Structure formats: C-alpha cells, structure tokens
mmCIF file of C-alpha atoms and ligand atoms in Angstrom:
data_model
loop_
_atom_site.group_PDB
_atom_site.id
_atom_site.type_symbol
_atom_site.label_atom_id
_atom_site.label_comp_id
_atom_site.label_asym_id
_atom_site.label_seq_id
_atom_site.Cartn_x
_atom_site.Cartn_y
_atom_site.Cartn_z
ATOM 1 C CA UNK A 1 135.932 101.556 123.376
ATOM 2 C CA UNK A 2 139.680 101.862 122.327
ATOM 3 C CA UNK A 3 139.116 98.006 121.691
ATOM 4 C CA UNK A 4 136.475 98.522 120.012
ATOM 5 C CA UNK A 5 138.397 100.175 117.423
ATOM 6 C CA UNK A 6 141.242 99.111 117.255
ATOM 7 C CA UNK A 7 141.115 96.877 114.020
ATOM 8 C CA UNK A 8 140.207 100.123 112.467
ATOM 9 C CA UNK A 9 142.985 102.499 113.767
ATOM 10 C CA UNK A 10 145.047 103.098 110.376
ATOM 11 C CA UNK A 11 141.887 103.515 108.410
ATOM 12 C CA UNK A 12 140.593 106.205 111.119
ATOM 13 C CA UNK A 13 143.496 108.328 111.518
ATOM 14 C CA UNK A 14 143.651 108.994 107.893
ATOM 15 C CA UNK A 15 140.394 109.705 107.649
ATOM 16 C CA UNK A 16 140.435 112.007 110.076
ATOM 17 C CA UNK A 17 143.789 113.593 108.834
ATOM 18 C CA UNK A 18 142.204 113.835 105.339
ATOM 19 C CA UNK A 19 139.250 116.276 107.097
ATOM 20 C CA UNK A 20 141.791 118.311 109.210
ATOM 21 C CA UNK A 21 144.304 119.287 106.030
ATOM 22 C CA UNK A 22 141.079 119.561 103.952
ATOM 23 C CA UNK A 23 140.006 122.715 106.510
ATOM 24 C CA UNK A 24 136.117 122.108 106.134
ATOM 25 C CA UNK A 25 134.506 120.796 109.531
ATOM 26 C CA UNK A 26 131.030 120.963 108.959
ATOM 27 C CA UNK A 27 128.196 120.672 106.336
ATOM 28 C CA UNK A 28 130.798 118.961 103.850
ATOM 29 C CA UNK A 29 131.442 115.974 101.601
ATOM 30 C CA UNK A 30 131.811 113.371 104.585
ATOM 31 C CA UNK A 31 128.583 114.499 105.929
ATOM 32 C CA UNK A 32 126.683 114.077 102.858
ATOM 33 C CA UNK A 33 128.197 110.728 101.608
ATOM 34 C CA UNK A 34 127.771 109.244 104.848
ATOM 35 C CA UNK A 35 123.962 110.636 104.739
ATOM 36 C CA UNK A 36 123.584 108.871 101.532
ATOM 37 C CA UNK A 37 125.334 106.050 102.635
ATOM 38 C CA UNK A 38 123.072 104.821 105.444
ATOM 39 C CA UNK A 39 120.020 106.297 103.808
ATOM 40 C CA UNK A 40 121.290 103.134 101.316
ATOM 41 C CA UNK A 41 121.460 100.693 104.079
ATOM 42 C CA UNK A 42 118.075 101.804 105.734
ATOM 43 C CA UNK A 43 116.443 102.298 102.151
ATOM 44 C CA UNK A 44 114.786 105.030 102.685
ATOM 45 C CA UNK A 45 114.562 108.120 100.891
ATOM 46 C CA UNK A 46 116.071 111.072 103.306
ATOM 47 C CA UNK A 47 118.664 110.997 106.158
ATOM 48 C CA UNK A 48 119.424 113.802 107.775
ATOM 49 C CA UNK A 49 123.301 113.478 110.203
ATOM 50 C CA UNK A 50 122.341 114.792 113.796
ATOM 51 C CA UNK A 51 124.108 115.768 117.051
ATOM 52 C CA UNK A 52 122.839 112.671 118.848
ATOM 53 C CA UNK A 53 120.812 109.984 118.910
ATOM 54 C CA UNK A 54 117.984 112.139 121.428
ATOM 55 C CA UNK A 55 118.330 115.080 119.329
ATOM 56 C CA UNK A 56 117.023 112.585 115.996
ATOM 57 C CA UNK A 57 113.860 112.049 117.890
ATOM 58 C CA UNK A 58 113.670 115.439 119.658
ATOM 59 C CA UNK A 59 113.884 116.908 116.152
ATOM 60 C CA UNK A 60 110.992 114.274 114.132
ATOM 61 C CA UNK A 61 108.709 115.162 117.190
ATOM 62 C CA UNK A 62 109.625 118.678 116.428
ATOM 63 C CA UNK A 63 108.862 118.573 113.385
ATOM 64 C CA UNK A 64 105.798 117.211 113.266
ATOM 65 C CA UNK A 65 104.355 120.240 115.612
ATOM 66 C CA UNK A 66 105.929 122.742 113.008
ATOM 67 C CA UNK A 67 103.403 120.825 110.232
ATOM 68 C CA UNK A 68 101.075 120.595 112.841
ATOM 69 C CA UNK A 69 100.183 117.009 113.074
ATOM 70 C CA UNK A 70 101.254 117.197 116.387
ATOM 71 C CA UNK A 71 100.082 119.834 119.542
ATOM 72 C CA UNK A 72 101.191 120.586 122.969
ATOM 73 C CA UNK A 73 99.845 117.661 125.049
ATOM 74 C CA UNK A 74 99.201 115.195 122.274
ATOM 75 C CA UNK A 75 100.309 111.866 123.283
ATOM 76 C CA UNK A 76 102.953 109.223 121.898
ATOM 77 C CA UNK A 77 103.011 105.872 123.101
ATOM 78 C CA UNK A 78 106.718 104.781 123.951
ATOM 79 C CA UNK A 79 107.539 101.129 125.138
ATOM 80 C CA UNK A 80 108.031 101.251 128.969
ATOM 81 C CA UNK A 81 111.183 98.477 128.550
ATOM 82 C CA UNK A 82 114.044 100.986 127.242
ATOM 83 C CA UNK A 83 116.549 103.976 127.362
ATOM 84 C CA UNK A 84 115.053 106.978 129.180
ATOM 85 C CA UNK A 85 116.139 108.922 125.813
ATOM 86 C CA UNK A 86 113.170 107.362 124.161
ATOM 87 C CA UNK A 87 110.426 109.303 126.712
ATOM 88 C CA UNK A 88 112.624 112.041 127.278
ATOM 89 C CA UNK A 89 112.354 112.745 123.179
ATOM 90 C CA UNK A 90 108.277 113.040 124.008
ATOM 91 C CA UNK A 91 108.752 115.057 126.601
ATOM 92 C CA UNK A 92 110.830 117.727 126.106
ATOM 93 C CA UNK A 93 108.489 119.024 123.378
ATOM 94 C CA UNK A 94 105.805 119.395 125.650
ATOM 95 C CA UNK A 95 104.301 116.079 124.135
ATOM 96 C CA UNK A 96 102.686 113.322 126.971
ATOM 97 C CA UNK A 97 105.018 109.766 127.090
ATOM 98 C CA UNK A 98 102.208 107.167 127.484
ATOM 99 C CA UNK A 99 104.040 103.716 128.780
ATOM 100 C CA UNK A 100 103.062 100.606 127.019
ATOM 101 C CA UNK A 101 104.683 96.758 128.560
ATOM 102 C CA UNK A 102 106.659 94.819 126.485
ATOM 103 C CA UNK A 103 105.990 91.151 125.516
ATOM 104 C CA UNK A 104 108.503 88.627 127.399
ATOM 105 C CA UNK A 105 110.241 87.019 124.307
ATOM 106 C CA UNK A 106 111.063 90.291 122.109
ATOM 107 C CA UNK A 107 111.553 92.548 125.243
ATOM 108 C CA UNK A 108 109.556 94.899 122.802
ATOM 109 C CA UNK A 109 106.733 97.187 122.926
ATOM 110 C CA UNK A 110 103.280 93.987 123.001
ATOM 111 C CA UNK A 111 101.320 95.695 120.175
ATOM 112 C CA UNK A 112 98.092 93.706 121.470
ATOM 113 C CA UNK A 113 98.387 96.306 124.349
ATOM 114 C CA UNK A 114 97.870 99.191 122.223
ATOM 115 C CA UNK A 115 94.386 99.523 121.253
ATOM 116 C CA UNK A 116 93.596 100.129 125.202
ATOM 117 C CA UNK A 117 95.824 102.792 125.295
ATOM 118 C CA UNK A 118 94.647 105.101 122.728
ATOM 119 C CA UNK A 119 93.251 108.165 123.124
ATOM 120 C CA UNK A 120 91.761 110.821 121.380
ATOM 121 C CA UNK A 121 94.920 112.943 121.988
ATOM 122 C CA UNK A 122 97.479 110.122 120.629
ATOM 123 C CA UNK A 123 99.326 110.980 117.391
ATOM 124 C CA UNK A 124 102.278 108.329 117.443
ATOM 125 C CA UNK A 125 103.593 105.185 118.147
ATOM 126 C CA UNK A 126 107.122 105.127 118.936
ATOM 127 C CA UNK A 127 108.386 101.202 118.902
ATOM 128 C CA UNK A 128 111.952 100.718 119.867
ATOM 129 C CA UNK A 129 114.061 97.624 118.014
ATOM 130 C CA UNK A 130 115.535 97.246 121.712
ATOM 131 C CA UNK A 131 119.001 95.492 121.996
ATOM 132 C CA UNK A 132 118.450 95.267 118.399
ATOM 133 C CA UNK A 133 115.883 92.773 117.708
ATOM 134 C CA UNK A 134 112.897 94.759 115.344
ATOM 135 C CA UNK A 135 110.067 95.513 116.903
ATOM 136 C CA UNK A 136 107.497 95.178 114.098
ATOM 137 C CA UNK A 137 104.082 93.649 113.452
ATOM 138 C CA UNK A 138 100.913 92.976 111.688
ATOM 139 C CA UNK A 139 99.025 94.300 114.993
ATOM 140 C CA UNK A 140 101.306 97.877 115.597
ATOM 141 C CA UNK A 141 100.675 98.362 111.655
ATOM 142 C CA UNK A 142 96.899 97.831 111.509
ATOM 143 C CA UNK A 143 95.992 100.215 115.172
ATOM 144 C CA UNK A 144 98.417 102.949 113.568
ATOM 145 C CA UNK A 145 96.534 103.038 110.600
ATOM 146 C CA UNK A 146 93.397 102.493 112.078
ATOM 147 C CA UNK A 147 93.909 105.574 114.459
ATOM 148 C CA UNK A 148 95.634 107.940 111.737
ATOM 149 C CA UNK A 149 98.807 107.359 113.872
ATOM 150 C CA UNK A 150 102.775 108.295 112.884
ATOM 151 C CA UNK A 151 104.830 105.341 113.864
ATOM 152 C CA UNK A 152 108.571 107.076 114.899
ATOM 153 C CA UNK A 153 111.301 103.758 115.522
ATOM 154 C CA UNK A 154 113.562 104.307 117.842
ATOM 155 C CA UNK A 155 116.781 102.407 115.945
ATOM 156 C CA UNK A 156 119.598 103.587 118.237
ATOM 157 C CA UNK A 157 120.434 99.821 119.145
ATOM 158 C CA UNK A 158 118.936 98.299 115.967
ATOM 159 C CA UNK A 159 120.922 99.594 112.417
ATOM 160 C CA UNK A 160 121.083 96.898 109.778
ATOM 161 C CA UNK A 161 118.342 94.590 111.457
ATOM 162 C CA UNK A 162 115.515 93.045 109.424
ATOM 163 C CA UNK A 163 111.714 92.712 110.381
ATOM 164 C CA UNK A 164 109.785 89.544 109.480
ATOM 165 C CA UNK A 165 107.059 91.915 108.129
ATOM 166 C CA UNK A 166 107.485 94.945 105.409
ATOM 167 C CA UNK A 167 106.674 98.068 106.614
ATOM 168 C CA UNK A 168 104.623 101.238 105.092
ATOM 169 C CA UNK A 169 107.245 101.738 102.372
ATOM 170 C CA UNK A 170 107.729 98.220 101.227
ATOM 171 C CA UNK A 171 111.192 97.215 102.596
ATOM 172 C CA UNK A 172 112.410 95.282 105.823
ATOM 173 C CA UNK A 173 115.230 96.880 107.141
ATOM 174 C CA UNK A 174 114.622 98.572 110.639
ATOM 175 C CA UNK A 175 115.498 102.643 110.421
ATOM 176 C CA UNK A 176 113.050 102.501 106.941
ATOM 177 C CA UNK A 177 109.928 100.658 108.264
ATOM 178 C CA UNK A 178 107.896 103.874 109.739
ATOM 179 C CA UNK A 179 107.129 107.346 109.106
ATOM 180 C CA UNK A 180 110.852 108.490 110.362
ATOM 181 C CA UNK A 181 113.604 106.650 112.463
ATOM 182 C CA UNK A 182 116.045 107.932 114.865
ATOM 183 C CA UNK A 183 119.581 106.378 115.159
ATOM 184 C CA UNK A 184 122.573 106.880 117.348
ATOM 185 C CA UNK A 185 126.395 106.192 116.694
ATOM 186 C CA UNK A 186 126.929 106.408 120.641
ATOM 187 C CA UNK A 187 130.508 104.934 120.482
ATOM 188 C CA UNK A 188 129.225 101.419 122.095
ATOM 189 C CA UNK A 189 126.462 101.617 119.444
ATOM 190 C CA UNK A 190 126.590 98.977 116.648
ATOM 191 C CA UNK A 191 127.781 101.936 114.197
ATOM 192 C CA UNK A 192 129.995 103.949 116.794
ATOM 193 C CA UNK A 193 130.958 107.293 116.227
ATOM 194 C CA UNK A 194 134.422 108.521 118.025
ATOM 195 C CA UNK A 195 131.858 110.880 119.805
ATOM 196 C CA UNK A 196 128.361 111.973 119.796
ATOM 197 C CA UNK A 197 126.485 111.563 116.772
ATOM 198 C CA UNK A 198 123.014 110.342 115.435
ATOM 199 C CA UNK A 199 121.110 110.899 112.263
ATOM 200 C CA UNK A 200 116.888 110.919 110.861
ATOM 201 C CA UNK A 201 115.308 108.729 108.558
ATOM 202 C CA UNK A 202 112.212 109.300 106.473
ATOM 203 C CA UNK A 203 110.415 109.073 103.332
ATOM 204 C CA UNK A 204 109.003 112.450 103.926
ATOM 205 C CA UNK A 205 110.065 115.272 101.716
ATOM 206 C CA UNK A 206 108.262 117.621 104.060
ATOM 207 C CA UNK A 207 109.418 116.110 107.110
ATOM 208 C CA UNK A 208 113.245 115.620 106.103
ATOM 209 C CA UNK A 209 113.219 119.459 104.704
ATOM 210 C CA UNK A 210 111.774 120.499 108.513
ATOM 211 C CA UNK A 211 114.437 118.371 110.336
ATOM 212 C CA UNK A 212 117.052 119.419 108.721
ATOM 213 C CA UNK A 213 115.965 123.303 108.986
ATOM 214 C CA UNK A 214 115.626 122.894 112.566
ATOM 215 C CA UNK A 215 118.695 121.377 113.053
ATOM 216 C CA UNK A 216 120.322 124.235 111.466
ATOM 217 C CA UNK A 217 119.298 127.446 113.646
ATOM 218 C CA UNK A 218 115.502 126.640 111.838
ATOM 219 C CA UNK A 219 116.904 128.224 108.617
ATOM 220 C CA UNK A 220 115.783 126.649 105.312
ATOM 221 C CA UNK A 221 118.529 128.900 103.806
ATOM 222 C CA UNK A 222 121.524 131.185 105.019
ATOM 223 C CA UNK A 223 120.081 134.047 107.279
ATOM 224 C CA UNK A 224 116.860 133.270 106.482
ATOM 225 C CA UNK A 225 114.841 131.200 109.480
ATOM 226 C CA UNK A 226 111.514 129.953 109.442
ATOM 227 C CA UNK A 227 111.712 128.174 112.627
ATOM 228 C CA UNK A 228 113.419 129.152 115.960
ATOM 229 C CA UNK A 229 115.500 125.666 115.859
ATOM 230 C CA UNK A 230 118.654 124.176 117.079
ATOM 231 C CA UNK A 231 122.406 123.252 116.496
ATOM 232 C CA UNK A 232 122.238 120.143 116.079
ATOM 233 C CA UNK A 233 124.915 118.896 113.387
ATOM 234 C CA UNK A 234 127.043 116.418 112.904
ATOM 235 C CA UNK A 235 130.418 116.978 112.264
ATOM 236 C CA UNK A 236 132.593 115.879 108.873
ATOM 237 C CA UNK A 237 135.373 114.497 111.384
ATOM 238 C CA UNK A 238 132.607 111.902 113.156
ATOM 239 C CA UNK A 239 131.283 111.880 109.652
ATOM 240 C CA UNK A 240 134.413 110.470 108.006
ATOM 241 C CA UNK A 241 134.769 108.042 111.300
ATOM 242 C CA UNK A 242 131.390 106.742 110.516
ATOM 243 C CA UNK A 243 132.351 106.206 106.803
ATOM 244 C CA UNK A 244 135.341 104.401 107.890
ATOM 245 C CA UNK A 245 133.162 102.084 110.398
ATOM 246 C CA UNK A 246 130.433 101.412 108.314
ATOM 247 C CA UNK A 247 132.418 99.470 105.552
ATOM 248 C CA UNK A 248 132.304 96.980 108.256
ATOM 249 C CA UNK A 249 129.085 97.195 109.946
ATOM 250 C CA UNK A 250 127.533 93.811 108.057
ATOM 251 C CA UNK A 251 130.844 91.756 109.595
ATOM 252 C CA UNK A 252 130.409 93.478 113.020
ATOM 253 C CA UNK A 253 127.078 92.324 113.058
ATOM 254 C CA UNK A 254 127.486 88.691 111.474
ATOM 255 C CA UNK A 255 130.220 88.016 114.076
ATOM 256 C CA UNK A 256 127.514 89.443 117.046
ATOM 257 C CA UNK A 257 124.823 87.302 115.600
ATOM 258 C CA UNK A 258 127.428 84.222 115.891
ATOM 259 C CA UNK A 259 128.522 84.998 119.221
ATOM 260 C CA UNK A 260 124.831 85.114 120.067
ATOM 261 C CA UNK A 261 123.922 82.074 118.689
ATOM 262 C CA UNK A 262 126.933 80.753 120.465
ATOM 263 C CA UNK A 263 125.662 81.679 123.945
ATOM 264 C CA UNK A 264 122.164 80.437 123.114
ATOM 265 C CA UNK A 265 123.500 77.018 121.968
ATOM 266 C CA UNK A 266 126.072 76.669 124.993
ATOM 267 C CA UNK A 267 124.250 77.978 127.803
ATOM 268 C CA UNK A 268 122.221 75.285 129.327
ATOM 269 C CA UNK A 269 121.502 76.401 132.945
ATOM 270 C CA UNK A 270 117.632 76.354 134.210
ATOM 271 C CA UNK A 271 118.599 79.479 136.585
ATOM 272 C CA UNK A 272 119.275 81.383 133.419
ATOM 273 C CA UNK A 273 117.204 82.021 130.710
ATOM 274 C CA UNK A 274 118.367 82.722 127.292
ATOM 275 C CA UNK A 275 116.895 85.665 124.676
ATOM 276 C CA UNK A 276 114.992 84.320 122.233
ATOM 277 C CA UNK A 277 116.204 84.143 118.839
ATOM 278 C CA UNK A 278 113.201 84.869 116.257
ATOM 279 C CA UNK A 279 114.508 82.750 113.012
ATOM 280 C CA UNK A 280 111.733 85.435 110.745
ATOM 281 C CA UNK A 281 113.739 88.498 111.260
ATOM 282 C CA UNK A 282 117.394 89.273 112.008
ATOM 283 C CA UNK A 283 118.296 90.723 114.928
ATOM 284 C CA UNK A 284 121.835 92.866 115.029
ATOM 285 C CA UNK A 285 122.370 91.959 119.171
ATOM 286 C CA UNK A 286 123.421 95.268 120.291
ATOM 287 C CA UNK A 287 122.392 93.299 123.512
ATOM 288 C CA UNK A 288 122.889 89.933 124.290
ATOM 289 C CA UNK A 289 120.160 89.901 127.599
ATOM 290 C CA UNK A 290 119.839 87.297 129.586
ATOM 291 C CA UNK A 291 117.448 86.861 132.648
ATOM 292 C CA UNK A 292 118.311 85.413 135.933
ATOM 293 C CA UNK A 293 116.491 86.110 138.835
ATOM 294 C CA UNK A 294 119.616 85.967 141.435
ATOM 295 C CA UNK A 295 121.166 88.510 139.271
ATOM 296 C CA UNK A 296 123.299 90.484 141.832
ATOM 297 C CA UNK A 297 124.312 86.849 142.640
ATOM 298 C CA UNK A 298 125.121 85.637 139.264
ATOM 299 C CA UNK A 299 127.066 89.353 138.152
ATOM 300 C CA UNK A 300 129.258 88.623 140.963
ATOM 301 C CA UNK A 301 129.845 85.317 140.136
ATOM 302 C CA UNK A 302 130.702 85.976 136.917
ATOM 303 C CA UNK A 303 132.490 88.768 137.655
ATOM 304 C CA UNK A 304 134.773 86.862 140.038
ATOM 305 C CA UNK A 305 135.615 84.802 136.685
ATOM 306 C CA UNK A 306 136.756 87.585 134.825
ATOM 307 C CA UNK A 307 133.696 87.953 133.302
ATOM 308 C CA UNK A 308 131.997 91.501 133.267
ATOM 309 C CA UNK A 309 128.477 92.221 132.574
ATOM 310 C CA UNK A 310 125.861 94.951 132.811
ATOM 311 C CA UNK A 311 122.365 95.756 133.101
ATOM 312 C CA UNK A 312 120.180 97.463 130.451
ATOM 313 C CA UNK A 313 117.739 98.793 132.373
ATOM 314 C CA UNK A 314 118.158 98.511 135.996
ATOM 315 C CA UNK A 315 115.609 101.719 136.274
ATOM 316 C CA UNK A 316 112.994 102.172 133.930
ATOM 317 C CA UNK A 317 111.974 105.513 133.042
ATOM 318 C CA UNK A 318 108.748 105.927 135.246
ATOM 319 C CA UNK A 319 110.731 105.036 137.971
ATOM 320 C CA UNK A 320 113.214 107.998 137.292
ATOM 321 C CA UNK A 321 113.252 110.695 140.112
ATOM 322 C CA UNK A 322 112.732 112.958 136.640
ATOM 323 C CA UNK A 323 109.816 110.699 135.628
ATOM 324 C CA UNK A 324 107.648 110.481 139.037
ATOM 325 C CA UNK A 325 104.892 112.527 138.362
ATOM 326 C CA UNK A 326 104.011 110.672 135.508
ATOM 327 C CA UNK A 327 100.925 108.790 135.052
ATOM 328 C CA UNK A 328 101.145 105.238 133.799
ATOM 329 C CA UNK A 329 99.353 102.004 133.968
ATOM 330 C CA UNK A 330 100.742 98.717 135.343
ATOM 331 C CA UNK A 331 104.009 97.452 134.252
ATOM 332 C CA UNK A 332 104.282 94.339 135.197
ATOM 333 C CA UNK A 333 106.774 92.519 132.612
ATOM 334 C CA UNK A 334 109.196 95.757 132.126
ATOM 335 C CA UNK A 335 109.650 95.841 135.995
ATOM 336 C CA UNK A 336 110.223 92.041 136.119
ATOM 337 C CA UNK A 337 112.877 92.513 133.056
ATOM 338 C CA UNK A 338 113.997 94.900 135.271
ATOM 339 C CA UNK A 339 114.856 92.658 138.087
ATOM 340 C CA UNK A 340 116.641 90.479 136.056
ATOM 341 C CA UNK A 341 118.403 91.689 133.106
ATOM 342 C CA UNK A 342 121.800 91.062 132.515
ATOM 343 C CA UNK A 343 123.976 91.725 129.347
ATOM 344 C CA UNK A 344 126.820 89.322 128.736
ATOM 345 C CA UNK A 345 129.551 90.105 126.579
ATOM 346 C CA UNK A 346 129.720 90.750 122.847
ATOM 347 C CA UNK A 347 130.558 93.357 121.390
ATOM 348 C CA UNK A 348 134.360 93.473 119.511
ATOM 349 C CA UNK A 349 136.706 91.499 120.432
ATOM 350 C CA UNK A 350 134.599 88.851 121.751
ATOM 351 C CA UNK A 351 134.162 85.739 119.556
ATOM 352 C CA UNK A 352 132.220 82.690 119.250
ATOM 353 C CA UNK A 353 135.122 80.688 120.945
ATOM 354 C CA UNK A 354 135.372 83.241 124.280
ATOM 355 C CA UNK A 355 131.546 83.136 124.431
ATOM 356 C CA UNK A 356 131.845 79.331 124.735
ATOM 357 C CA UNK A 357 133.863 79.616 127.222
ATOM 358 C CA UNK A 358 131.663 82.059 129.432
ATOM 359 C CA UNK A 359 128.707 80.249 128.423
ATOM 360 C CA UNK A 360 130.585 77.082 130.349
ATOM 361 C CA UNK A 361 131.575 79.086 133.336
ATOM 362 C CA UNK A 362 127.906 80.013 133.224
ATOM 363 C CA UNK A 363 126.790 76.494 133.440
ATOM 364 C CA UNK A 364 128.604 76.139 136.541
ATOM 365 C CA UNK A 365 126.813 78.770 138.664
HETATM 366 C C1 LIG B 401 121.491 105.303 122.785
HETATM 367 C C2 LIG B 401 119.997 105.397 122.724
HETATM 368 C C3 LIG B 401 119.338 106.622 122.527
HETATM 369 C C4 LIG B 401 120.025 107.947 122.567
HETATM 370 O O1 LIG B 401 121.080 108.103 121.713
HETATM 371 P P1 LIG B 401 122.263 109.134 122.085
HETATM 372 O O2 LIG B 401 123.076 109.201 120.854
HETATM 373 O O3 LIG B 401 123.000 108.567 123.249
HETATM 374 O O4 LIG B 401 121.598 110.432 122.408
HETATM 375 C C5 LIG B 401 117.962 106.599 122.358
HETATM 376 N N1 LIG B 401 117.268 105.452 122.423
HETATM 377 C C6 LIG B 401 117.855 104.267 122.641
HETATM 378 C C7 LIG B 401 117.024 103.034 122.674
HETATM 379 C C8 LIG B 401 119.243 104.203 122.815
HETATM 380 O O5 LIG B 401 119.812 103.021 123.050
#
C-alpha cells in the first residue's frame, strides 16, 4: 500500500497538512468537492461520502425501509460470486440475501437466472461490477422493471468502468447505472483512501436526503432527528486524500487495462485460463483473475518465482460459518470459481513490461 502511493507522496502530505492547519475535520470543503467530484465521474445526480464501502449499502438498504419500499424480510438478490460485504449489507437490516450464480466469462451475477428466483417478497437486485468488469444487461434491466424491482450496484471494485448498455438514467458509467450505487476507497481499491472510506450514488432526491440523514445520527438538521441513524462520515483528511488520488484515477486505470491486456496477450498456457476481455464495455481490472484448476500448485509455483498472488474468493459467503443457516439454491459455477481463482499482479507499480515477464514464467508451469 505504501507503494501504492508513493508517486503521490508530495501531493498527499500537503493535502493533508492543508486540512490539519485549516482546523475543520469533518463536514467541510474537501468533503463536499470530492462529493461533487465523483458524483461528476459517475454522472449521477447525488453522492453522499460514507464511513465505508458496507456502510454505502447498509445505508441505501436503510433507506429504502425508512420510505418504505422495503420491509423486514423482503428479499434482495445478491450475486453468490463476491465479497461477503455485499450479503452482509442485506442482512444486517433484517432484509433476506437470496444467492444468484454467476455466468463463467463475466464472473457476474447470469441475469437469465433471475426470473426463477423471484418472489413475491423481492424488492432489489443488487449486481456487483466484480473485479471491475460491469455487470449490466438488457435481461437484469427488463425482470427489474418487470417486477417493480430497485437495482442497488455494488461498485466497490468497479469506479470509472463503462457498461455496453445505458442504464435507467441514460449514461454508461458503472456507480450511475441503477437506482443507487455503493463504492469503497478501501486503500487497495482502484480509488484508495489512506483509510476507511466509501460514498452513495443516486438520482434520488428522496433517497440521497435519507442517506445522508442517517448517516448523520438520522438528523435532517442540527438536534433535530427523524431517524434513529448512524455515524457514518467520512472525514475531510481521507476526503482531501481522495481528491489528491482521483486526479489520477483515469491513468491508474489505463495502465491496469494495459497490464491486463498484456497478460491476456502473453499468457498462452492450456492449464490456465485467461479472463475474458468484453471489447463493448470497459472494464477498470481491480482484478486480474485467472483460473487454474491446480491452483495451490500453480500459487506456489509462482510464488517460488517471486511472484505473489491471491485469491478473491476462496470462501463464498454461504459457505461462511456466519452464513450457514442460510437457504440457497445450487451454486455450481461460483463454487467452481472458487476452486480456482487466482489474482495475478497489477495494481501500481506493475507495468505492461513486468506482466510480460510473469506471463512467461507462467508459460513455463
Ligand atoms: C471492498 C468491497 C466492499 C466493502 O467495502 P469496504 O469499504 O471494505 O467496507 C463491498 N463489496 C465489494 C464487492 C468489495 O470489494
């Protein structure tokens, strides 16, 4: 993580310098300019900074039982193929996760699953753009609408992608496709924050006023609360970080999408099997995941040549010790991905050039 931002160090110690002689931590200038700086990049109307990427999809759900579109045991259907923080969102408001597989060339949510899920109790989709590749389509659009569902993304690993298809507002870029979006600038997120942080995203007057009310003790003004809510800001120091970092978010990702196609083009091995790159949308790579089915094998290999790797997910949620008593249907391609996951390098400082390289050492396993 130092490495990670390290080209940034002057920039970020004055930043943060500027907030501490300045003497106003919270609910300031850096808050609000980055708030209308990434409601900018996502288009949409509202953003509202959080504590954390959960807490952005804690407080939508939350939200939407305050306006009552959503009850106690209403159900959301969440991808089974991604970060427990995605379920755990549902169910910590007393809402019912219902799993849904993922297709095996986005990794994503398989919208042509959907329809057999429904029931009368579901309110929302939640898709997750998962190691940042969008998870958008004609199919998720047309059940939402046909079932008066919300459809909540899940961009934590996906800010600045691009869908092939427009979504309910008009505009492509993941974060501003749905109802409301949840990000998080987890410092190994593509926008890192030197901490926790995370943020909402809607074109809902109603909805953004809510969120932000609950995230503030539930008080739409000082002393005055109409909800019993959290504390659940961000602060102007991670705010100014952010500021600093996002100047150079679009060349972080371009040099992740090279890298990528770097890999892709280099590794030619039939034991590994490369992510697919869809040439209608543009994927951000928080993840570059390949698949190899001797994957304890092949991490040690690799990690013999210097080169490390990791798994996102080696447990998926409903096999959690927290998750066991939940219901779900079969699961078959999330528990094969699973199996075989593994995340090579790229995030900063890795380059086209070094993934060459490991791409070639790859080729020799
Ligand atoms: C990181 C992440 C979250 C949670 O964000 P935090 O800021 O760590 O709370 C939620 N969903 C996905 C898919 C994530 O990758």
């Amino acid at each position: 993580m130092a490495l990670a931002n390290a080209p940034y160090m002057d920039e970020l110690k004055a930043a943060a310098c500027e907030v501490i002689e300045r003497g106003r931590y919270l609910h300031s200038t850096q808050t609000e300019l980055l708030e209308q700086e990434i409601a900018a990049l996502c288009q949409t109307r509202h953003c509202v900074s959080v504590s954390n990427g959960l807490d952005a999809l804690r407080l939508i759900l939350r939200a939407y039982k305050e306006l009552g579109i959503m009850r106690d045991g209403d159900e959301v259907i969440v991808p089974a193929n991604t970060y427990v923080a995605s379920v755990l969102a549902v169910s910590d408001n007393g809402l019912v996760p219902v799993l849904c597989d993922v297709r095996e060339d986005t990794m994503n949510l398989d919208s042509g699953l959907l329809e057999a899920l429904i029931t009368p109790r579901t309110r929302a989709i939640m898709p997750v753009h998962l190691y940042g590749t969008p998870c958008w389509d004609n199919m998720l659009v047309q059940v939402a609408r046909d079932h008066d569902l919300r459809i909540i993304e899940d961009n934590a690993q996906a800010i600045g992608a691009r869908s092939a298809i427009a979504g309910f507002n008009g505009t492509f870029i993941t974060g501003g496709l749905g109802d409301a979006a949840g990000i998080s600038f987890y410092p190994t997120k593509n926008l890192g924050a030197l901490g926790d942080g995370g943020a909402v995203f809607t074109n809902d007057d109603e909805l953004a006023a809510t969120v932000r009310a609950l995230a503030n003790y539930g008080s739409d003004r000082r002393y005055h609360n109409i909800y019993q809510g959290y504390n659940c800001r961000l602060d102007e120091i991670q705010a100014a970080m952010l500021r600093v970092k996002l100047r150079y978010l679009d060349q972080e990702n371009k040099t992740r999408n090279a890298v990528a196609r770097a890999y892709s083009q280099a590794i030619n091995n039939p034991h590994v099997k490369t992510p697919v790159i869809f040439e209608d949308m543009e994927q951000i790579w928080h993840q570059y995941v390949v698949r190899v089915e001797s994957r304890d094998d092949f991490r040690a290999y690799l990690a013999d040549n210097g080169v490390g790797t990791d798994i996102h997910y080696a447990t998926p949620a409903h096999k959690q010790p927290c998750y066991i008593n939940l219901e779900h249907g079969a699961l078959p391609v999330t528990e094969r991905l699973a199996d075989e996951v593994v995340s090579l390098p790229i995030a900063h400082p890795i380059t086209p050039d070094d993934a060459h390289a490991i791409a070639e050492i790859i080729n020799r396993y």
